[in-house]
CSV table of C-alpha atoms in Angstrom, one decimal:
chain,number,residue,atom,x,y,z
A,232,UNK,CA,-7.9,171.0,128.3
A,233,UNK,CA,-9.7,171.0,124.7
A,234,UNK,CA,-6.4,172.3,122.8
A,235,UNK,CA,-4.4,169.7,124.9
A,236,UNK,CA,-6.8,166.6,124.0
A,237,UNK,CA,-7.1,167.9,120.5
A,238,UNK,CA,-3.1,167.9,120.4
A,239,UNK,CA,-2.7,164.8,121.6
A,240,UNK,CA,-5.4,162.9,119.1
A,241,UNK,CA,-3.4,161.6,116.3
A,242,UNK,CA,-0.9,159.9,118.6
A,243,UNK,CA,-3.5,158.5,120.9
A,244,UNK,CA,-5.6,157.3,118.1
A,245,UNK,CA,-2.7,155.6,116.0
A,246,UNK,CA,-0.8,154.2,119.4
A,247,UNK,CA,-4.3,152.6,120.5
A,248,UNK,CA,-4.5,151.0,116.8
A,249,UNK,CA,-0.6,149.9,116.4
A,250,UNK,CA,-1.5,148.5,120.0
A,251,UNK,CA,-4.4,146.6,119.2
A,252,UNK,CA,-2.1,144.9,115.9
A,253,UNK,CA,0.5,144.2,117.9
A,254,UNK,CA,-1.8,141.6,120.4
A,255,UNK,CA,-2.5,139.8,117.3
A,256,UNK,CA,0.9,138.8,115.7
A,257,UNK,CA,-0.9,137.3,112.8
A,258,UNK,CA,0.9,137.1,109.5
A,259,UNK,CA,-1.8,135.5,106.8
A,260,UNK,CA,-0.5,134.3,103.3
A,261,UNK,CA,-2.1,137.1,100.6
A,262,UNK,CA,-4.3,136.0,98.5
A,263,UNK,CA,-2.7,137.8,95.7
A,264,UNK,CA,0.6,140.0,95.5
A,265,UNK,CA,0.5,143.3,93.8
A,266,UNK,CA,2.0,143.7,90.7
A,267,UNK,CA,5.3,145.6,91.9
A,268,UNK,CA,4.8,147.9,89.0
A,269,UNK,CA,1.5,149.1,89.7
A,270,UNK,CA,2.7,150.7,93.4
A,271,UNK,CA,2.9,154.1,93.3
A,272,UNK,CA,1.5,157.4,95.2
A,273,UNK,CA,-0.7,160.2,93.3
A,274,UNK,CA,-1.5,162.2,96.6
A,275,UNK,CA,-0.7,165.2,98.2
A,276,UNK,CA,2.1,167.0,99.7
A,277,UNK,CA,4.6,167.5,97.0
A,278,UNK,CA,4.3,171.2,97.4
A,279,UNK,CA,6.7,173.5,99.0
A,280,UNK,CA,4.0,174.0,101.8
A,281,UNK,CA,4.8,170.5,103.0
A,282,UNK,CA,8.5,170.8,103.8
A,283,UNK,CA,9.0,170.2,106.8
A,284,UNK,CA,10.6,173.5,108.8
A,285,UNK,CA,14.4,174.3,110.2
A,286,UNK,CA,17.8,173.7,109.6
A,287,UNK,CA,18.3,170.1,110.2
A,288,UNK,CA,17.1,167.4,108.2
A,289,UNK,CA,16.1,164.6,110.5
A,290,UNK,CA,15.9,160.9,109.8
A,291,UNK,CA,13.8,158.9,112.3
A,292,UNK,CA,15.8,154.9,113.9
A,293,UNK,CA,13.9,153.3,115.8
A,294,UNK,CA,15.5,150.3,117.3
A,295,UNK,CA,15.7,148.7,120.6
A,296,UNK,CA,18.3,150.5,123.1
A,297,UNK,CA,17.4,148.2,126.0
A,298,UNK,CA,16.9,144.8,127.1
A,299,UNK,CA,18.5,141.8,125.4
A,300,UNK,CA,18.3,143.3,122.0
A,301,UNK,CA,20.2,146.4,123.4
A,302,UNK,CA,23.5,145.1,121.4
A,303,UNK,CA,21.8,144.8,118.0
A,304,UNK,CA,20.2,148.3,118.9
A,305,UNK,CA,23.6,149.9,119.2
A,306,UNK,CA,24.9,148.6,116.3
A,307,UNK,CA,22.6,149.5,114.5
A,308,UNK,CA,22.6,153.6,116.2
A,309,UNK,CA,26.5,153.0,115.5
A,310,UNK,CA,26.1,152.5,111.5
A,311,UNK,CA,23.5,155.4,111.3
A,312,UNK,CA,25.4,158.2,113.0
A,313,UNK,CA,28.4,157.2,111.1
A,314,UNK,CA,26.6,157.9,107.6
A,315,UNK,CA,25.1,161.1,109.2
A,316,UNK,CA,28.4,162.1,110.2
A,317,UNK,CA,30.2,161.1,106.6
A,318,UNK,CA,27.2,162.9,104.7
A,319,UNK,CA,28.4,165.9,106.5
A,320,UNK,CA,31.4,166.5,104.9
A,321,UNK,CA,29.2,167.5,101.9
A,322,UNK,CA,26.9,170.5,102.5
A,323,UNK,CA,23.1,170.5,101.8
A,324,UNK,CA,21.2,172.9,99.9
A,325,UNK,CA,20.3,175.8,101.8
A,326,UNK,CA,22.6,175.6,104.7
A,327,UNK,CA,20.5,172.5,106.0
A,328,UNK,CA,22.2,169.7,107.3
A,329,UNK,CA,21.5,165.9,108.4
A,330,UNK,CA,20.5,164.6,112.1
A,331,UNK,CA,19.5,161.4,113.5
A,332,UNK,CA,17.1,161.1,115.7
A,333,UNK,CA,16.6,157.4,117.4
A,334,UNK,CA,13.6,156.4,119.5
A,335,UNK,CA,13.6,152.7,121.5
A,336,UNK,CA,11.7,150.0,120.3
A,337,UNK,CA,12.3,148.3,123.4
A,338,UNK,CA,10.0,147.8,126.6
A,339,UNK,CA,6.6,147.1,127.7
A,340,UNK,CA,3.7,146.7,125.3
A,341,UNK,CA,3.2,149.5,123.1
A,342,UNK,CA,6.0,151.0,123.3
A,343,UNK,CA,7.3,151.1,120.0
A,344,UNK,CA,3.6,152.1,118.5
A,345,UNK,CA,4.4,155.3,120.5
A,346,UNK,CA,8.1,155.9,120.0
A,347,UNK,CA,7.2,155.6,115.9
A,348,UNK,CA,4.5,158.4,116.2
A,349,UNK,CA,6.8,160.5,118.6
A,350,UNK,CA,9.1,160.1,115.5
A,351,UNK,CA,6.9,161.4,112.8
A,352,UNK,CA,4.7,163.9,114.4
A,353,UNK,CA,7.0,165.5,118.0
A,354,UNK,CA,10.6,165.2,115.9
A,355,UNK,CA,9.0,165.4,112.6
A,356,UNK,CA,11.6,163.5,110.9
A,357,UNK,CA,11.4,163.2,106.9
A,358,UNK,CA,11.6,159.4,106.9
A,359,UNK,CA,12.0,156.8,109.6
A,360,UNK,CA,14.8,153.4,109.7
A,361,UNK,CA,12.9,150.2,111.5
A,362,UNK,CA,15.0,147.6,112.7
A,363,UNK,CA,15.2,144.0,111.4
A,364,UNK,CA,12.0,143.2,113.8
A,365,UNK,CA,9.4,142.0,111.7
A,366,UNK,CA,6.6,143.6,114.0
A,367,UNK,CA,8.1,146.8,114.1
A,368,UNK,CA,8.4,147.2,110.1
A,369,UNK,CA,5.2,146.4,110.2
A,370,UNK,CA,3.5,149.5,112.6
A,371,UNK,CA,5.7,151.5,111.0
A,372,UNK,CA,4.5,150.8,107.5
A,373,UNK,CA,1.2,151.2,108.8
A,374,UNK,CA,1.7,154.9,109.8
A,375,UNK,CA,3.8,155.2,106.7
A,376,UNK,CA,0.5,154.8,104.9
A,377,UNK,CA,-1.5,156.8,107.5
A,378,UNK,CA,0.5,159.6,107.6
A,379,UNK,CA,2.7,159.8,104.0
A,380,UNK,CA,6.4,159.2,105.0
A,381,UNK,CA,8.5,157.0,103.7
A,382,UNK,CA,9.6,154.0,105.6
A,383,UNK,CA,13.4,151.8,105.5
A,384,UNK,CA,13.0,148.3,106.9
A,385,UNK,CA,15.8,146.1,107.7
A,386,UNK,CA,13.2,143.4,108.1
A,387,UNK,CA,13.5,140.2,106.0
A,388,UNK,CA,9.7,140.0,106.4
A,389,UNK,CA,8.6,140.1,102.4
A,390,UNK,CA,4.7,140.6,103.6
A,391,UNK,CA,5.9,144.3,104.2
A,392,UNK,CA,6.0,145.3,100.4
A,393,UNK,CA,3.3,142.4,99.6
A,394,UNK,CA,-0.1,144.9,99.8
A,395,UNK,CA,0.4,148.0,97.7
A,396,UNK,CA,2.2,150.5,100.2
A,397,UNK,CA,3.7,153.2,98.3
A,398,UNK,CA,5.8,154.4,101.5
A,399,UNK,CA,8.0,151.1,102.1
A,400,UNK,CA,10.9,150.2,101.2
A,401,UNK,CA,12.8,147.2,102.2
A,402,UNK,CA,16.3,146.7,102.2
A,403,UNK,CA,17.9,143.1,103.3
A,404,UNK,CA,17.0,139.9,101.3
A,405,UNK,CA,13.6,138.3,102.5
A,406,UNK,CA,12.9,135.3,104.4
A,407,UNK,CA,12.2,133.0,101.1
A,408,UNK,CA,15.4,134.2,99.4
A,409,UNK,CA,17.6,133.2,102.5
A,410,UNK,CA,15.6,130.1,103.1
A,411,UNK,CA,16.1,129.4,99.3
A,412,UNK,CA,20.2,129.9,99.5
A,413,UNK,CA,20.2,127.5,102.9
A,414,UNK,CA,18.2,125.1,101.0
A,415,UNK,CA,20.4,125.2,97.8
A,416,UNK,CA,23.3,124.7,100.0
A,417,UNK,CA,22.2,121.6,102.1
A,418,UNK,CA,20.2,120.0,99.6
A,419,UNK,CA,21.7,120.8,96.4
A,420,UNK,CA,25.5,121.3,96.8
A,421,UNK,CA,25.9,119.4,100.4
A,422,UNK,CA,23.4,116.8,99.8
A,423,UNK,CA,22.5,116.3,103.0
A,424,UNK,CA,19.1,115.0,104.3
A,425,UNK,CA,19.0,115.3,108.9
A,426,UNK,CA,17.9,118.9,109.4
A,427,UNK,CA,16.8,120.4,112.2
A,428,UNK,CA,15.1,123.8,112.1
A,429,UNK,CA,15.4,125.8,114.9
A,430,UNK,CA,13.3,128.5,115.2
A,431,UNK,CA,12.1,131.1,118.1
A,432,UNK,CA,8.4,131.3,118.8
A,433,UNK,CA,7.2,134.9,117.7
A,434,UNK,CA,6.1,136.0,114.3
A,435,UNK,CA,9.7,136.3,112.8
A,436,UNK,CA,10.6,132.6,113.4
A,437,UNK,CA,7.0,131.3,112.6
A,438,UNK,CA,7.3,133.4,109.0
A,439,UNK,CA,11.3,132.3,108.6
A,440,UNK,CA,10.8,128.8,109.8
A,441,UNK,CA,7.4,128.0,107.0
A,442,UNK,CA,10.2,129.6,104.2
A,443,UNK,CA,12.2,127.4,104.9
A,444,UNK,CA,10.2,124.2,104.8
A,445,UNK,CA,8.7,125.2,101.8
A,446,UNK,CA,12.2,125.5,100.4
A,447,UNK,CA,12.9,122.3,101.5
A,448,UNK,CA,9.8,120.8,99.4
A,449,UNK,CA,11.4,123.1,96.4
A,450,UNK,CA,14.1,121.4,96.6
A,451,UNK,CA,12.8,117.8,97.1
A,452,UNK,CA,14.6,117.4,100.6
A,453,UNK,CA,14.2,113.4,101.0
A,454,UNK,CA,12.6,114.0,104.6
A,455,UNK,CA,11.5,117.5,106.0
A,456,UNK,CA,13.0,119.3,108.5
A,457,UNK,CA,12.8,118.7,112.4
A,458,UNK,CA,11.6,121.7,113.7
A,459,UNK,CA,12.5,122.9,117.2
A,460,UNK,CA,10.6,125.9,118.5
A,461,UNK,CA,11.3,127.3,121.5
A,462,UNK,CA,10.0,130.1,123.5
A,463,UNK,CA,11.9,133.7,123.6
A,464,UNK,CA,13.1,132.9,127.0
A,465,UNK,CA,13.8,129.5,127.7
A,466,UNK,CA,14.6,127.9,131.2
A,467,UNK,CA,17.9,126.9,129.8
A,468,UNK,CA,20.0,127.4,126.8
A,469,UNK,CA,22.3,124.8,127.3
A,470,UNK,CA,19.2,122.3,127.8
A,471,UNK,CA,17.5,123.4,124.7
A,472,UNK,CA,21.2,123.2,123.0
A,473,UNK,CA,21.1,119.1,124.4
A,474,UNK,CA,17.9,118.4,123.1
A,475,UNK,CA,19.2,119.9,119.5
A,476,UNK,CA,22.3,117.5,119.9
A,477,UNK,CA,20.0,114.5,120.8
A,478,UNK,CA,18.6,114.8,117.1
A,479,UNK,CA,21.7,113.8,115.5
A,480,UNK,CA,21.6,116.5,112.6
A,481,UNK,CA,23.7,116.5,109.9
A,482,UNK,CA,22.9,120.7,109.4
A,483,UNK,CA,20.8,123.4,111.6
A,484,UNK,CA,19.1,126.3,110.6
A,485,UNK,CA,18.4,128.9,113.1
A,486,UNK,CA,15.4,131.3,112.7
A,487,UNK,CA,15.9,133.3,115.9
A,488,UNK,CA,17.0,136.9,116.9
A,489,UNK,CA,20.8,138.0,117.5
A,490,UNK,CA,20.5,137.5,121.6
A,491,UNK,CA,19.3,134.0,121.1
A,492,UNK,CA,21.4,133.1,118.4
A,493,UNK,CA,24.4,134.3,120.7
A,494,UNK,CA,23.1,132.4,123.8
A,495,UNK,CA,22.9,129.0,121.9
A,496,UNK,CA,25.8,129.1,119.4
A,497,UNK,CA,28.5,128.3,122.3
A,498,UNK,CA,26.8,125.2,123.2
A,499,UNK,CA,25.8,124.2,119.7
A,500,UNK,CA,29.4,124.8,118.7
A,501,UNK,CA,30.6,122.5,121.3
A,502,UNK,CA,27.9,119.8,120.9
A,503,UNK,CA,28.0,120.1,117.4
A,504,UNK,CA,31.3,121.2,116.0
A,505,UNK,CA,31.7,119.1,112.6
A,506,UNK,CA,28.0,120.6,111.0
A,507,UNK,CA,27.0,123.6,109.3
A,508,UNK,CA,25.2,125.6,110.9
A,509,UNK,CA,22.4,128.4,109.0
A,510,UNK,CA,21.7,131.6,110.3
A,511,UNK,CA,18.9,133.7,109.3
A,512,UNK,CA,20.2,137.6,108.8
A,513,UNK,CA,18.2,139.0,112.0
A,514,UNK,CA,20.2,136.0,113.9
A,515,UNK,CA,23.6,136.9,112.3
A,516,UNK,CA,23.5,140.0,114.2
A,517,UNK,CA,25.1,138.5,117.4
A,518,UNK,CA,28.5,138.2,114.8
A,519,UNK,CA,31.2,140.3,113.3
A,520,UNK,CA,31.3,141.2,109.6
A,521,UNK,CA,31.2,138.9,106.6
A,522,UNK,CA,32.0,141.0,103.7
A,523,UNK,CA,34.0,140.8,100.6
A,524,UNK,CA,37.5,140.2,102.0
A,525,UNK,CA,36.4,136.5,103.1
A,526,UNK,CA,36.3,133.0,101.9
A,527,UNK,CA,33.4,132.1,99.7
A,528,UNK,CA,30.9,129.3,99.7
A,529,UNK,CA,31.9,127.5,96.8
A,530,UNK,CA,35.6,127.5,97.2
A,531,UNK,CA,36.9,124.5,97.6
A,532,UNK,CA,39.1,124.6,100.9
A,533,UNK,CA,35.8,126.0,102.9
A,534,UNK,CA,33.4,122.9,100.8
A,535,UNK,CA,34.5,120.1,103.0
A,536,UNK,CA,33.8,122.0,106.4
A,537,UNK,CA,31.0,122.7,108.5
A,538,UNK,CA,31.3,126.6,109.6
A,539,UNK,CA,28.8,129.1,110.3
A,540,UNK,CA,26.7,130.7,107.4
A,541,UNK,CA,24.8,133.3,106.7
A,542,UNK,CA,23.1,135.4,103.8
A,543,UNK,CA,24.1,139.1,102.9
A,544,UNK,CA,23.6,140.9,99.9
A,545,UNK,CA,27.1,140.7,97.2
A,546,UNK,CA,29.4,143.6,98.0
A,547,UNK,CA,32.3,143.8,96.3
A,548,UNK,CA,35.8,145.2,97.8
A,549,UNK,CA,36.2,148.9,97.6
A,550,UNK,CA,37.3,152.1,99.5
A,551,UNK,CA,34.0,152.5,100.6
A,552,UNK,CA,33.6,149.5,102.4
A,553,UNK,CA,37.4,149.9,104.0
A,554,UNK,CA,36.4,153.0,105.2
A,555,UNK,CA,33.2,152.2,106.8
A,556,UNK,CA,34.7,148.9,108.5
A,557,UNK,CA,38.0,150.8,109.9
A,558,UNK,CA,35.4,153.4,111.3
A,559,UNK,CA,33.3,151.5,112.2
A,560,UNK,CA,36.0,149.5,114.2
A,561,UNK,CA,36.8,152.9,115.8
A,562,UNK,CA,33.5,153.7,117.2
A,563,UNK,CA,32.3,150.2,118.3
A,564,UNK,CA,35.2,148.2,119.1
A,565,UNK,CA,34.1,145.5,116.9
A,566,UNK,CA,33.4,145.0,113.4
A,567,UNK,CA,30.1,145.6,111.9
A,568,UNK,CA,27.6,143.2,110.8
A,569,UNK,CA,25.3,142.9,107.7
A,570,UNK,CA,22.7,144.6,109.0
A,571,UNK,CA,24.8,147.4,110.5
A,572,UNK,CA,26.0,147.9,106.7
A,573,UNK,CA,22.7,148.1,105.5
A,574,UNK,CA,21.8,150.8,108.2
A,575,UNK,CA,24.6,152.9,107.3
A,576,UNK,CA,23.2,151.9,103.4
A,577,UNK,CA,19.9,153.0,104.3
A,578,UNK,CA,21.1,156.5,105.5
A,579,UNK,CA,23.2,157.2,103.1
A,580,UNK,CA,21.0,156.5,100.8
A,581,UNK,CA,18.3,158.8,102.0
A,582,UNK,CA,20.6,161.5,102.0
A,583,UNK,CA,21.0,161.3,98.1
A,584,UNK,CA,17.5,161.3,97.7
A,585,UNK,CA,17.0,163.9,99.7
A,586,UNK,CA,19.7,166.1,98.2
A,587,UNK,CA,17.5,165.9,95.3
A,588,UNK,CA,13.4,166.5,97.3
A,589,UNK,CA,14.8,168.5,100.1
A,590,UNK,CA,13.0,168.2,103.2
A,591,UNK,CA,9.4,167.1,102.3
A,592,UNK,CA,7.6,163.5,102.8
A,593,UNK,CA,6.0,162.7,99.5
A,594,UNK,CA,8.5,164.2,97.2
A,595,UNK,CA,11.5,162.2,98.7
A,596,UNK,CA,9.4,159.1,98.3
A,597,UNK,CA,9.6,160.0,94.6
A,598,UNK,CA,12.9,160.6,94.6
A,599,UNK,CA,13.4,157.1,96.3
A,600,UNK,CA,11.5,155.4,93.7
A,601,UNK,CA,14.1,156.9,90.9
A,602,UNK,CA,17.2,156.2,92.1
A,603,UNK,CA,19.4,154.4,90.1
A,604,UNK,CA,21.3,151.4,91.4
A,605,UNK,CA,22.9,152.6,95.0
A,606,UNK,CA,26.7,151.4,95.7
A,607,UNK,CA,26.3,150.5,99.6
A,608,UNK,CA,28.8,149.2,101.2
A,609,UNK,CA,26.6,146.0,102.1
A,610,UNK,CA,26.3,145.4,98.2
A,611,UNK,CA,23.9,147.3,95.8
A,612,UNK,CA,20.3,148.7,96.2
A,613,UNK,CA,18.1,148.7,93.7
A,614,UNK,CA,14.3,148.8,94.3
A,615,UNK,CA,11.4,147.3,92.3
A,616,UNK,CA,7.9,149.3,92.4
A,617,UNK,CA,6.9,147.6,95.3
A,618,UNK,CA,10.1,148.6,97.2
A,619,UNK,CA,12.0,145.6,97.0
A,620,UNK,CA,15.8,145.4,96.8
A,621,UNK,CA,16.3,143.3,93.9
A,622,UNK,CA,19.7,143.0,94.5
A,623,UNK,CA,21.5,139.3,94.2
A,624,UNK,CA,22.4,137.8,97.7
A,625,UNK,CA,25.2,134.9,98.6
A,626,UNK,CA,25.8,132.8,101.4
A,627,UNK,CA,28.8,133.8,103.4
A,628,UNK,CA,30.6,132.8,106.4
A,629,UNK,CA,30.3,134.1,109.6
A,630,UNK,CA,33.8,134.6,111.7
């Protein structure tokens, strides 16, 4: 009973604590941000008696596999086996090879706390992929620190890389740098003054909705934005749909996640079809691809319409990107979104890092830190100090 208890203590202790930060949900402004340059790791572990044991190479995805966000889940596992797959036409050092291994963020409270620490210490991946959810990026980050392995988010939640983490790294564009390009569009370019902010009441849409107000003030909107919470399951869609429509706006921005997104976007398209409509990256989930091959912004046959918007990072038309869309196509019956791009970035990605570290913890977080500009097929990758993709990102229209 003693070995068994003794066993079992690290993934008690750190499920009880992710537990306890989950209840709260509280995102505070820092005081200060850490200069980006100043992040970096002079621990342990970079010695061969760290590498992890065995053949296979094993990245950690946690995502959610059930429930309404079983879709964006999928998509996600989709993208990540895909790069495993494609990396394994080229043959790592010492027969070893790459394997995903995906846990489910999904289900009741505390779940994901113990599906992350499953990851690290029962699979014993080498580094784990979060999801775009906000709260998840953010227990994972925690055991990141605990523990010493490096940690991919595809959250837009900036306050990841914000308090001197060595083990993060963060791929999509944050929530100020999409609310920035929604407010440069409506303000600046569209001139337009009736918005109404639409935003889903958990910590993603409270964090998403307050970026974009304060872009609004950035870029001296003549009135601020009507905001329109609403809880994550509402009575009625096509209600909450009317009482957008009964505000008159002349643009909406949605702060939600992909399933809500997708429940309100036929109403609001039939209520609303003449206005442009913003969605944050975690809602544009619930759509198809916006890549390279499509119209642009500030072309002037799509400048008169209304449409459907987004923010991605700037890829550029290549093979690459041909290839991952056609096989992606295969697999999923559909084409891939943003953040499935950035998954199948993240992996691939990992993979040349790890070609380089082999299979130990601390030493591919150094070798993440010097990679040079990355080629993904969602646009380019290259991190500050602190993690952050510094990469340029565009609006671009959904399908």
């Amino acid at each position: 009973m003693r070995s068994l208890i003794h066993r079992a203590f690290p993934e008690l202790l750190i499920a009880s604590l992710f537990a306890a930060a989950e209840v709260s949900g509280q995102t505070a402004a820092p005081y200060a941000e850490i200069d980006p340059r100043a992040v970096s790791y002079v621990g342990p572990g970079r010695d061969a008696a760290h590498d992890l044991p065995g053949t296979e190479i094993k990245i950690g995805l946690i995502v959610p596999l059930q429930g309404p966000r079983e879709a964006e889940g999928k998509a996600l596992q989709v993208a990540a086996q895909l790069a495993v797959d494609d990396e394994a036409a080229i043959p790592f050092p010492h027969h070893r090879r790459l394997a995903l291994v995906v846990r489910d963020e999904s289900g009741p409270w505390g779940r994901a706390s113990s599906e992350i620490v499953r990851l690290v210490f029962e699979d014993r991946a080498v580094a784990l992929l979060t999801s775009a959810e906000g709260g998840t990026a953010h227990l994972a980050e925690q055991v990141g620190n605990k523990i010493g392995i490096p940690i991919l988010t595809l959250s837009s939640d900036a306050t990841t890389t914000q308090i001197n983490l060595p083990w993060i790294f963060r791929l999509g564009p944050t929530d100020a740098a999409e609310a920035r390009a929604f407010a440069r569009d409506i303000y600046d370019q569209r001139k337009l003054s009736h918005i109404v902010l639409v935003t889903e009441e958990n910590h993603d849409g409270r964090v998403g909705g307050e970026e974009f107000e304060k872009a609004a003030q950035h870029f001296r909107a003549s009135n601020p934005p009507a905001r329109v919470a609403f809880s994550t399951s509402p009575s009625s869609f096509e209600t909450l749909a009317g009482q957008i429509a009964a505000l008159h706006p002349e643009a909406l921005v949605l702060w939600t996640g992909p399933e809500s997104a997708a429940a309100l976007m036929p109403s609001l398209s039939e209520t609303l079809p003449a206005i442009p409509i913003y969605l944050c990256s975690k809602a544009a989930q619930s759509f198809g691809e916006a890549g390279p091959g499509e119209r642009c912004r500030t072309c002037p046959a799509s400048a008169a319409t209304g449409g459907v918007w987004t923010v991605s990072p700037a890829p550029t038309a290549s093979a690459d990107r041909e290839a991952f869309e056609r096989k992606y196509r295969q697999r999923a019956g559909v084409g891939p979104s943003a953040t499935a791009a950035e998954a199948y970035d993240a992996v691939r990605l990992l993979a040349a890092a790890l070609r380089e570290s082999g299979p130990n913890r601390a030493r591919l977080r150094d070798a993440l830190v010097k990679q040079p500009t990355f080629s993904g097929v969602a646009g380019p990758i290259a991190f500050d100090g602190a993690g952050n993709n510094q990469a340029e990102v565009k609006l671009v229209p959904l399908p």
